[in-house]
Amino acid sequence: MHFDLPDLRLFIHIAESPSLTQGARRASLSPAAASARIKALEGQLDTRLLYRDSRGVELTPSGQRLLQHARLIMRQVDYLKSEFTEYGSDSAGHIRIFANTTAVTEFLPEILAGFLAERPGVTVDLQERLSRDIVRGVLDGGADLGIIAGPVEAAGLQVLHFSTDRLVLVVPDSHPLAGREQVSLRDTLQYQHIGLHDGSTLLTFLREHVETLGGTLSLRIQMSSFEAICRMVEANVGIGIIPESAASRHRRTMKLHTIELDEPWAVRERSMLVRDLEALPGSVRALIATLLPQA
């Protein structure tokens, strides 16, 4: 059985797009040409790969399996190319990272700025994902590197611990809870919260724990960053739960009070996930080496 790499890449583009037309555009093909190639691929495999309707495309179970293999094959091809570039083994290549909210908004931008400035041949695709999607993305080859916080269930992956943070409650100095050294999550539920945007890993994480308590997280407003949450808290709009590292930084310029969360899940280990560290291209290994000393 013979597979053309352009057909596999086209299939990935379509699978990651809401429609065949958009997938074809990403592959610089007409919809008709893309459709013909997918039909030829289905004929080769003797199975249906896509369900097509007016709303777009959806992968069949066979399509899901092919997507996993296609991603691995194309990532390996990209790794091979990066090893034979004029820039050297760790100075060129493309790195795809799936990470949680804290990583994407807090510490990765600064680290990546220095890393990329030293390596003009490296490009990075950084995406915020939920924990389960980070694990799945690294497992199926959709990402080279995953960054996650908290307990990790990642059979088949290598887990590299690199730092520890904890979640804390931030309140304005005049808040009724400001005199407390510790509070439980339940203690906070009678007050309105300032939260992150829907889909963020931290908000999803907190909602799951609130549901376990049988309570409701009352969100007065949702913001796009921890800095914005702190500004709202300082203005006495509500209270917020954020990583201690972010709270400590913003306390230097804002009038905030930090209270320890008396919850076993408040302490969160940060880990990097990879399929096989030794099999990664030099650019990805170099980024991991840059992250590890941050502990």
mmCIF file of C-alpha atoms in Angstrom:
data_model
loop_
_atom_site.group_PDB
_atom_site.id
_atom_site.type_symbol
_atom_site.label_atom_id
_atom_site.label_comp_id
_atom_site.label_asym_id
_atom_site.label_seq_id
_atom_site.Cartn_x
_atom_site.Cartn_y
_atom_site.Cartn_z
ATOM 1 C CA MET A 1 0.000 0.000 0.000
ATOM 2 C CA HIS A 2 1.484 3.354 -1.067
ATOM 3 C CA PHE A 3 0.689 6.668 0.606
ATOM 4 C CA ASP A 4 1.598 10.091 -0.787
ATOM 5 C CA LEU A 5 2.754 12.512 1.898
ATOM 6 C CA PRO A 6 0.793 15.411 0.326
ATOM 7 C CA ASP A 7 -2.396 13.329 0.633
ATOM 8 C CA LEU A 8 -1.729 12.631 4.308
ATOM 9 C CA ARG A 9 -1.037 16.308 4.952
ATOM 10 C CA LEU A 10 -4.231 17.227 3.093
ATOM 11 C CA PHE A 11 -6.201 14.777 5.229
ATOM 12 C CA ILE A 12 -4.774 16.376 8.389
ATOM 13 C CA HIS A 13 -5.713 19.865 7.140
ATOM 14 C CA ILE A 14 -9.288 18.744 6.451
ATOM 15 C CA ALA A 15 -9.580 16.906 9.778
ATOM 16 C CA GLU A 16 -8.444 20.036 11.642
ATOM 17 C CA SER A 17 -10.770 22.341 9.690
ATOM 18 C CA PRO A 18 -14.525 22.777 10.008
ATOM 19 C CA SER A 19 -15.028 21.987 6.321
ATOM 20 C CA LEU A 20 -13.428 20.321 3.311
ATOM 21 C CA THR A 21 -13.278 23.696 1.556
ATOM 22 C CA GLN A 22 -11.186 25.276 4.320
ATOM 23 C CA GLY A 23 -8.954 22.214 4.549
ATOM 24 C CA ALA A 24 -8.412 22.370 0.784
ATOM 25 C CA ARG A 25 -7.545 26.065 1.036
ATOM 26 C CA ARG A 26 -4.885 25.326 3.660
ATOM 27 C CA ALA A 27 -3.406 22.751 1.264
ATOM 28 C CA SER A 28 -3.582 25.213 -1.679
ATOM 29 C CA LEU A 29 -6.006 22.973 -3.589
ATOM 30 C CA SER A 30 -9.455 23.441 -5.049
ATOM 31 C CA PRO A 31 -12.300 21.729 -3.145
ATOM 32 C CA ALA A 32 -12.884 19.412 -6.116
ATOM 33 C CA ALA A 33 -9.237 18.335 -6.235
ATOM 34 C CA ALA A 34 -9.155 17.820 -2.474
ATOM 35 C CA SER A 35 -12.360 15.769 -2.573
ATOM 36 C CA ALA A 36 -10.936 13.583 -5.338
ATOM 37 C CA ARG A 37 -7.764 12.930 -3.352
ATOM 38 C CA ILE A 38 -9.697 11.996 -0.230
ATOM 39 C CA LYS A 39 -11.914 9.633 -2.233
ATOM 40 C CA ALA A 40 -8.785 8.032 -3.702
ATOM 41 C CA LEU A 41 -7.366 7.653 -0.180
ATOM 42 C CA GLU A 42 -10.623 6.038 0.985
ATOM 43 C CA GLY A 43 -10.428 3.680 -1.994
ATOM 44 C CA GLN A 44 -6.862 2.707 -1.104
ATOM 45 C CA LEU A 45 -7.846 1.938 2.481
ATOM 46 C CA ASP A 46 -11.217 0.461 1.481
ATOM 47 C CA THR A 47 -12.947 2.427 4.215
ATOM 48 C CA ARG A 48 -14.833 5.677 4.685
ATOM 49 C CA LEU A 49 -12.789 8.407 6.366
ATOM 50 C CA LEU A 50 -15.192 11.372 6.474
ATOM 51 C CA TYR A 51 -18.875 12.053 6.946
ATOM 52 C CA ARG A 52 -19.823 15.015 4.726
ATOM 53 C CA ASP A 53 -22.895 17.218 5.154
ATOM 54 C CA SER A 54 -23.924 20.852 4.800
ATOM 55 C CA ARG A 55 -22.350 21.728 8.152
ATOM 56 C CA GLY A 56 -18.896 20.440 7.236
ATOM 57 C CA VAL A 57 -17.002 17.209 7.754
ATOM 58 C CA GLU A 58 -16.715 14.771 10.650
ATOM 59 C CA LEU A 59 -14.224 11.957 10.987
ATOM 60 C CA THR A 60 -15.406 8.371 11.005
ATOM 61 C CA PRO A 61 -13.760 5.945 13.473
ATOM 62 C CA SER A 62 -11.445 4.904 10.615
ATOM 63 C CA GLY A 63 -10.714 8.561 9.962
ATOM 64 C CA GLN A 64 -9.765 9.064 13.609
ATOM 65 C CA ARG A 65 -7.299 6.182 13.407
ATOM 66 C CA LEU A 66 -5.783 7.486 10.175
ATOM 67 C CA LEU A 67 -5.473 10.983 11.653
ATOM 68 C CA GLN A 68 -3.418 9.627 14.546
ATOM 69 C CA HIS A 69 -1.055 7.767 12.210
ATOM 70 C CA ALA A 70 -0.886 10.620 9.685
ATOM 71 C CA ARG A 71 0.089 13.129 12.363
ATOM 72 C CA LEU A 72 2.863 10.866 13.612
ATOM 73 C CA ILE A 73 4.168 10.298 10.090
ATOM 74 C CA MET A 74 4.149 13.988 9.200
ATOM 75 C CA ARG A 75 5.737 15.009 12.493
ATOM 76 C CA GLN A 76 8.497 12.477 11.854
ATOM 77 C CA VAL A 77 9.000 13.899 8.349
ATOM 78 C CA ASP A 78 9.236 17.391 9.853
ATOM 79 C CA TYR A 79 11.749 16.108 12.412
ATOM 80 C CA LEU A 80 13.831 14.613 9.619
ATOM 81 C CA LYS A 81 13.831 17.889 7.703
ATOM 82 C CA SER A 82 14.841 19.871 10.784
ATOM 83 C CA GLU A 83 17.865 17.638 11.355
ATOM 84 C CA PHE A 84 19.246 18.422 7.891
ATOM 85 C CA THR A 85 18.932 22.171 7.806
ATOM 86 C CA GLU A 86 21.649 24.774 7.344
ATOM 87 C CA TYR A 87 20.906 26.201 10.779
ATOM 88 C CA GLY A 88 21.945 23.079 12.669
ATOM 89 C CA SER A 89 20.092 20.488 14.691
ATOM 90 C CA ASP A 90 18.665 22.795 17.402
ATOM 91 C CA SER A 91 18.439 26.081 15.498
ATOM 92 C CA ALA A 92 15.638 25.340 13.043
ATOM 93 C CA GLY A 93 12.347 23.530 12.907
ATOM 94 C CA HIS A 94 8.711 23.920 13.879
ATOM 95 C CA ILE A 95 7.507 23.174 17.425
ATOM 96 C CA ARG A 96 3.849 22.648 18.301
ATOM 97 C CA ILE A 97 3.017 23.058 21.996
ATOM 98 C CA PHE A 98 -0.280 22.333 23.756
ATOM 99 C CA ALA A 99 -0.319 24.004 27.180
ATOM 100 C CA ASN A 100 -2.601 25.056 30.002
ATOM 101 C CA THR A 101 -3.733 28.608 30.748
ATOM 102 C CA THR A 102 -0.938 29.501 33.167
ATOM 103 C CA ALA A 103 1.776 28.377 30.789
ATOM 104 C CA VAL A 104 0.275 30.207 27.792
ATOM 105 C CA THR A 105 -0.381 33.497 29.593
ATOM 106 C CA GLU A 106 2.289 33.647 32.295
ATOM 107 C CA PHE A 107 5.719 32.110 31.880
ATOM 108 C CA LEU A 108 5.974 30.733 28.328
ATOM 109 C CA PRO A 109 5.867 34.089 26.467
ATOM 110 C CA GLU A 110 8.980 35.349 28.265
ATOM 111 C CA ILE A 111 10.845 32.041 27.891
ATOM 112 C CA LEU A 112 9.911 31.677 24.218
ATOM 113 C CA ALA A 113 10.954 35.268 23.483
ATOM 114 C CA GLY A 114 14.535 34.552 24.547
ATOM 115 C CA PHE A 115 14.558 31.084 23.006
ATOM 116 C CA LEU A 116 13.334 32.262 19.595
ATOM 117 C CA ALA A 117 15.577 35.329 19.550
ATOM 118 C CA GLU A 118 18.581 32.992 19.691
ATOM 119 C CA ARG A 119 17.160 30.657 16.999
ATOM 120 C CA PRO A 120 15.867 32.567 13.960
ATOM 121 C CA GLY A 121 15.142 29.310 12.132
ATOM 122 C CA VAL A 122 12.653 28.016 14.734
ATOM 123 C CA THR A 123 8.902 28.637 14.580
ATOM 124 C CA VAL A 124 6.381 27.799 17.325
ATOM 125 C CA ASP A 125 2.666 27.002 17.320
ATOM 126 C CA LEU A 126 1.454 27.531 20.919
ATOM 127 C CA GLN A 127 -2.137 26.506 21.680
ATOM 128 C CA GLU A 128 -4.086 26.662 24.941
ATOM 129 C CA ARG A 129 -5.830 23.347 25.566
ATOM 130 C CA LEU A 130 -7.600 21.498 28.376
ATOM 131 C CA SER A 131 -5.538 18.917 30.259
ATOM 132 C CA ARG A 132 -7.189 15.899 28.643
ATOM 133 C CA ASP A 133 -6.648 17.421 25.179
ATOM 134 C CA ILE A 134 -2.997 18.120 25.964
ATOM 135 C CA VAL A 135 -2.418 14.467 26.860
ATOM 136 C CA ARG A 136 -4.331 13.242 23.811
ATOM 137 C CA GLY A 137 -2.526 15.689 21.519
ATOM 138 C CA VAL A 138 0.928 14.485 22.552
ATOM 139 C CA LEU A 139 -0.154 10.834 22.405
ATOM 140 C CA ASP A 140 -1.528 11.067 18.871
ATOM 141 C CA GLY A 141 1.292 13.223 17.542
ATOM 142 C CA GLY A 142 -0.725 16.430 17.259
ATOM 143 C CA ALA A 143 1.789 18.196 19.515
ATOM 144 C CA ASP A 144 5.517 17.795 20.120
ATOM 145 C CA LEU A 145 5.299 18.991 23.700
ATOM 146 C CA GLY A 146 2.554 19.289 26.296
ATOM 147 C CA ILE A 147 2.659 21.471 29.415
ATOM 148 C CA ILE A 148 0.222 20.577 32.155
ATOM 149 C CA ALA A 149 -0.437 21.319 35.832
ATOM 150 C CA GLY A 150 -1.660 18.966 38.518
ATOM 151 C CA PRO A 151 -1.854 15.171 38.565
ATOM 152 C CA VAL A 152 -1.049 13.544 35.241
ATOM 153 C CA GLU A 153 -2.550 10.317 33.894
ATOM 154 C CA ALA A 154 -0.445 9.851 30.799
ATOM 155 C CA ALA A 155 0.259 6.192 30.087
ATOM 156 C CA GLY A 156 2.646 5.919 27.172
ATOM 157 C CA LEU A 157 4.168 9.376 27.696
ATOM 158 C CA GLN A 158 7.288 10.623 29.439
ATOM 159 C CA VAL A 159 6.501 13.113 32.223
ATOM 160 C CA LEU A 160 9.172 15.713 33.047
ATOM 161 C CA HIS A 161 8.468 17.728 36.218
ATOM 162 C CA PHE A 162 9.879 21.247 36.032
ATOM 163 C CA SER A 163 8.248 23.498 38.658
ATOM 164 C CA THR A 164 5.635 23.809 41.403
ATOM 165 C CA ASP A 165 3.016 26.514 41.901
ATOM 166 C CA ARG A 166 -0.108 26.814 43.992
ATOM 167 C CA LEU A 167 -3.492 28.416 43.545
ATOM 168 C CA VAL A 168 -4.374 31.257 45.914
ATOM 169 C CA LEU A 169 -7.310 33.573 46.466
ATOM 170 C CA VAL A 170 -6.799 37.269 45.711
ATOM 171 C CA VAL A 171 -9.106 39.814 47.322
ATOM 172 C CA PRO A 172 -9.057 43.617 47.746
ATOM 173 C CA ASP A 173 -7.529 44.832 51.005
ATOM 174 C CA SER A 174 -10.968 45.844 52.337
ATOM 175 C CA HIS A 175 -12.648 42.472 51.681
ATOM 176 C CA PRO A 176 -14.221 40.497 54.601
ATOM 177 C CA LEU A 177 -11.879 37.567 53.864
ATOM 178 C CA ALA A 178 -8.739 39.734 53.874
ATOM 179 C CA GLY A 179 -8.055 38.963 57.535
ATOM 180 C CA ARG A 180 -7.968 35.190 56.973
ATOM 181 C CA GLU A 181 -4.741 33.252 56.528
ATOM 182 C CA GLN A 182 -6.501 30.329 54.849
ATOM 183 C CA VAL A 183 -9.859 29.763 53.164
ATOM 184 C CA SER A 184 -11.533 26.766 51.588
ATOM 185 C CA LEU A 185 -13.107 26.858 48.161
ATOM 186 C CA ARG A 186 -16.525 26.586 49.827
ATOM 187 C CA ASP A 187 -15.752 29.745 51.866
ATOM 188 C CA THR A 188 -15.396 31.714 48.630
ATOM 189 C CA LEU A 189 -18.633 30.650 46.966
ATOM 190 C CA GLN A 190 -20.774 33.235 48.759
ATOM 191 C CA TYR A 191 -18.854 35.972 46.929
ATOM 192 C CA GLN A 192 -18.791 36.918 43.268
ATOM 193 C CA HIS A 193 -15.715 35.737 41.389
ATOM 194 C CA ILE A 194 -13.648 37.210 38.588
ATOM 195 C CA GLY A 195 -12.749 34.322 36.271
ATOM 196 C CA LEU A 196 -10.905 33.542 33.100
ATOM 197 C CA HIS A 197 -12.611 33.095 29.740
ATOM 198 C CA ASP A 198 -14.690 30.001 28.941
ATOM 199 C CA GLY A 199 -12.525 27.159 27.701
ATOM 200 C CA SER A 200 -9.542 28.089 29.882
ATOM 201 C CA THR A 201 -8.048 25.180 31.786
ATOM 202 C CA LEU A 202 -8.157 26.962 35.149
ATOM 203 C CA LEU A 203 -11.837 27.914 34.930
ATOM 204 C CA THR A 204 -12.756 24.383 33.853
ATOM 205 C CA PHE A 205 -10.690 22.987 36.734
ATOM 206 C CA LEU A 206 -12.370 25.244 39.316
ATOM 207 C CA ARG A 207 -15.875 24.548 38.017
ATOM 208 C CA GLU A 208 -15.278 20.807 38.367
ATOM 209 C CA HIS A 209 -14.309 21.223 42.037
ATOM 210 C CA VAL A 210 -17.249 23.548 42.718
ATOM 211 C CA GLU A 211 -19.611 20.960 41.214
ATOM 212 C CA THR A 212 -18.085 18.320 43.500
ATOM 213 C CA LEU A 213 -19.071 20.530 46.446
ATOM 214 C CA GLY A 214 -22.605 20.851 45.070
ATOM 215 C CA GLY A 215 -22.203 24.601 44.812
ATOM 216 C CA THR A 216 -22.215 27.268 42.112
ATOM 217 C CA LEU A 217 -19.367 29.493 40.980
ATOM 218 C CA SER A 218 -20.872 32.964 40.631
ATOM 219 C CA LEU A 219 -18.919 34.753 37.901
ATOM 220 C CA ARG A 220 -19.440 38.493 37.773
ATOM 221 C CA ILE A 221 -17.093 38.988 34.804
ATOM 222 C CA GLN A 222 -14.620 36.901 32.832
ATOM 223 C CA MET A 223 -11.250 38.245 31.743
ATOM 224 C CA SER A 224 -8.520 37.139 29.349
ATOM 225 C CA SER A 225 -5.510 37.241 31.686
ATOM 226 C CA PHE A 226 -4.458 37.038 35.335
ATOM 227 C CA GLU A 227 -3.381 40.693 35.227
ATOM 228 C CA ALA A 228 -6.897 41.704 34.150
ATOM 229 C CA ILE A 229 -8.398 39.577 36.949
ATOM 230 C CA CYS A 230 -6.147 41.331 39.493
ATOM 231 C CA ARG A 231 -7.149 44.765 38.208
ATOM 232 C CA MET A 232 -10.817 43.879 38.660
ATOM 233 C CA VAL A 233 -10.132 42.536 42.158
ATOM 234 C CA GLU A 234 -8.232 45.710 43.058
ATOM 235 C CA ALA A 235 -11.258 47.726 41.894
ATOM 236 C CA ASN A 236 -13.426 45.711 44.350
ATOM 237 C CA VAL A 237 -15.444 44.071 41.541
ATOM 238 C CA GLY A 238 -15.007 40.577 43.012
ATOM 239 C CA ILE A 239 -12.469 37.988 44.119
ATOM 240 C CA GLY A 240 -10.344 35.616 42.056
ATOM 241 C CA ILE A 241 -8.406 32.355 42.241
ATOM 242 C CA ILE A 242 -5.117 32.482 40.352
ATOM 243 C CA PRO A 243 -1.604 30.950 40.564
ATOM 244 C CA GLU A 244 0.541 32.305 43.395
ATOM 245 C CA SER A 245 3.317 33.223 40.935
ATOM 246 C CA ALA A 246 0.942 35.587 39.114
ATOM 247 C CA ALA A 247 -0.504 36.987 42.359
ATOM 248 C CA SER A 248 2.961 37.740 43.745
ATOM 249 C CA ARG A 249 3.963 39.628 40.615
ATOM 250 C CA HIS A 250 0.824 41.761 40.432
ATOM 251 C CA ARG A 251 0.868 42.559 44.154
ATOM 252 C CA ARG A 252 3.973 44.669 43.469
ATOM 253 C CA THR A 253 1.900 47.204 41.521
ATOM 254 C CA MET A 254 -1.639 46.648 42.839
ATOM 255 C CA LYS A 255 -3.390 46.768 46.201
ATOM 256 C CA LEU A 256 -4.251 43.099 46.656
ATOM 257 C CA HIS A 257 -4.387 40.615 49.498
ATOM 258 C CA THR A 258 -3.398 36.990 48.924
ATOM 259 C CA ILE A 259 -4.960 34.163 50.953
ATOM 260 C CA GLU A 260 -3.834 30.540 50.919
ATOM 261 C CA LEU A 261 -6.386 28.022 49.661
ATOM 262 C CA ASP A 262 -6.831 25.201 52.149
ATOM 263 C CA GLU A 263 -7.404 22.556 49.488
ATOM 264 C CA PRO A 264 -5.279 19.496 48.627
ATOM 265 C CA TRP A 265 -5.472 20.350 44.921
ATOM 266 C CA ALA A 266 -4.215 23.919 45.394
ATOM 267 C CA VAL A 267 -0.579 22.830 45.047
ATOM 268 C CA ARG A 268 -0.023 22.067 41.377
ATOM 269 C CA GLU A 269 3.019 20.366 39.920
ATOM 270 C CA ARG A 270 3.916 21.584 36.440
ATOM 271 C CA SER A 271 5.080 18.919 34.024
ATOM 272 C CA MET A 272 6.108 18.587 30.399
ATOM 273 C CA LEU A 273 4.769 15.644 28.396
ATOM 274 C CA VAL A 274 6.558 14.053 25.430
ATOM 275 C CA ARG A 275 6.244 10.749 23.603
ATOM 276 C CA ASP A 276 9.967 9.988 23.473
ATOM 277 C CA LEU A 277 12.508 12.612 24.528
ATOM 278 C CA GLU A 278 15.406 11.056 22.643
ATOM 279 C CA ALA A 279 13.408 10.849 19.399
ATOM 280 C CA LEU A 280 12.530 14.573 19.398
ATOM 281 C CA PRO A 281 14.344 16.953 17.036
ATOM 282 C CA GLY A 282 17.083 19.171 18.411
ATOM 283 C CA SER A 283 14.927 22.310 18.559
ATOM 284 C CA VAL A 284 12.334 20.660 20.828
ATOM 285 C CA ARG A 285 15.015 19.164 23.083
ATOM 286 C CA ALA A 286 16.650 22.585 23.304
ATOM 287 C CA LEU A 287 13.357 24.174 24.432
ATOM 288 C CA ILE A 288 12.862 21.453 27.048
ATOM 289 C CA ALA A 289 16.413 22.066 28.311
ATOM 290 C CA THR A 290 15.544 25.769 28.550
ATOM 291 C CA LEU A 291 12.393 25.059 30.576
ATOM 292 C CA LEU A 292 13.896 22.580 33.026
ATOM 293 C CA PRO A 293 16.216 25.092 34.790
ATOM 294 C CA GLN A 294 13.221 27.378 35.423
ATOM 295 C CA ALA A 295 12.449 25.268 38.493
#
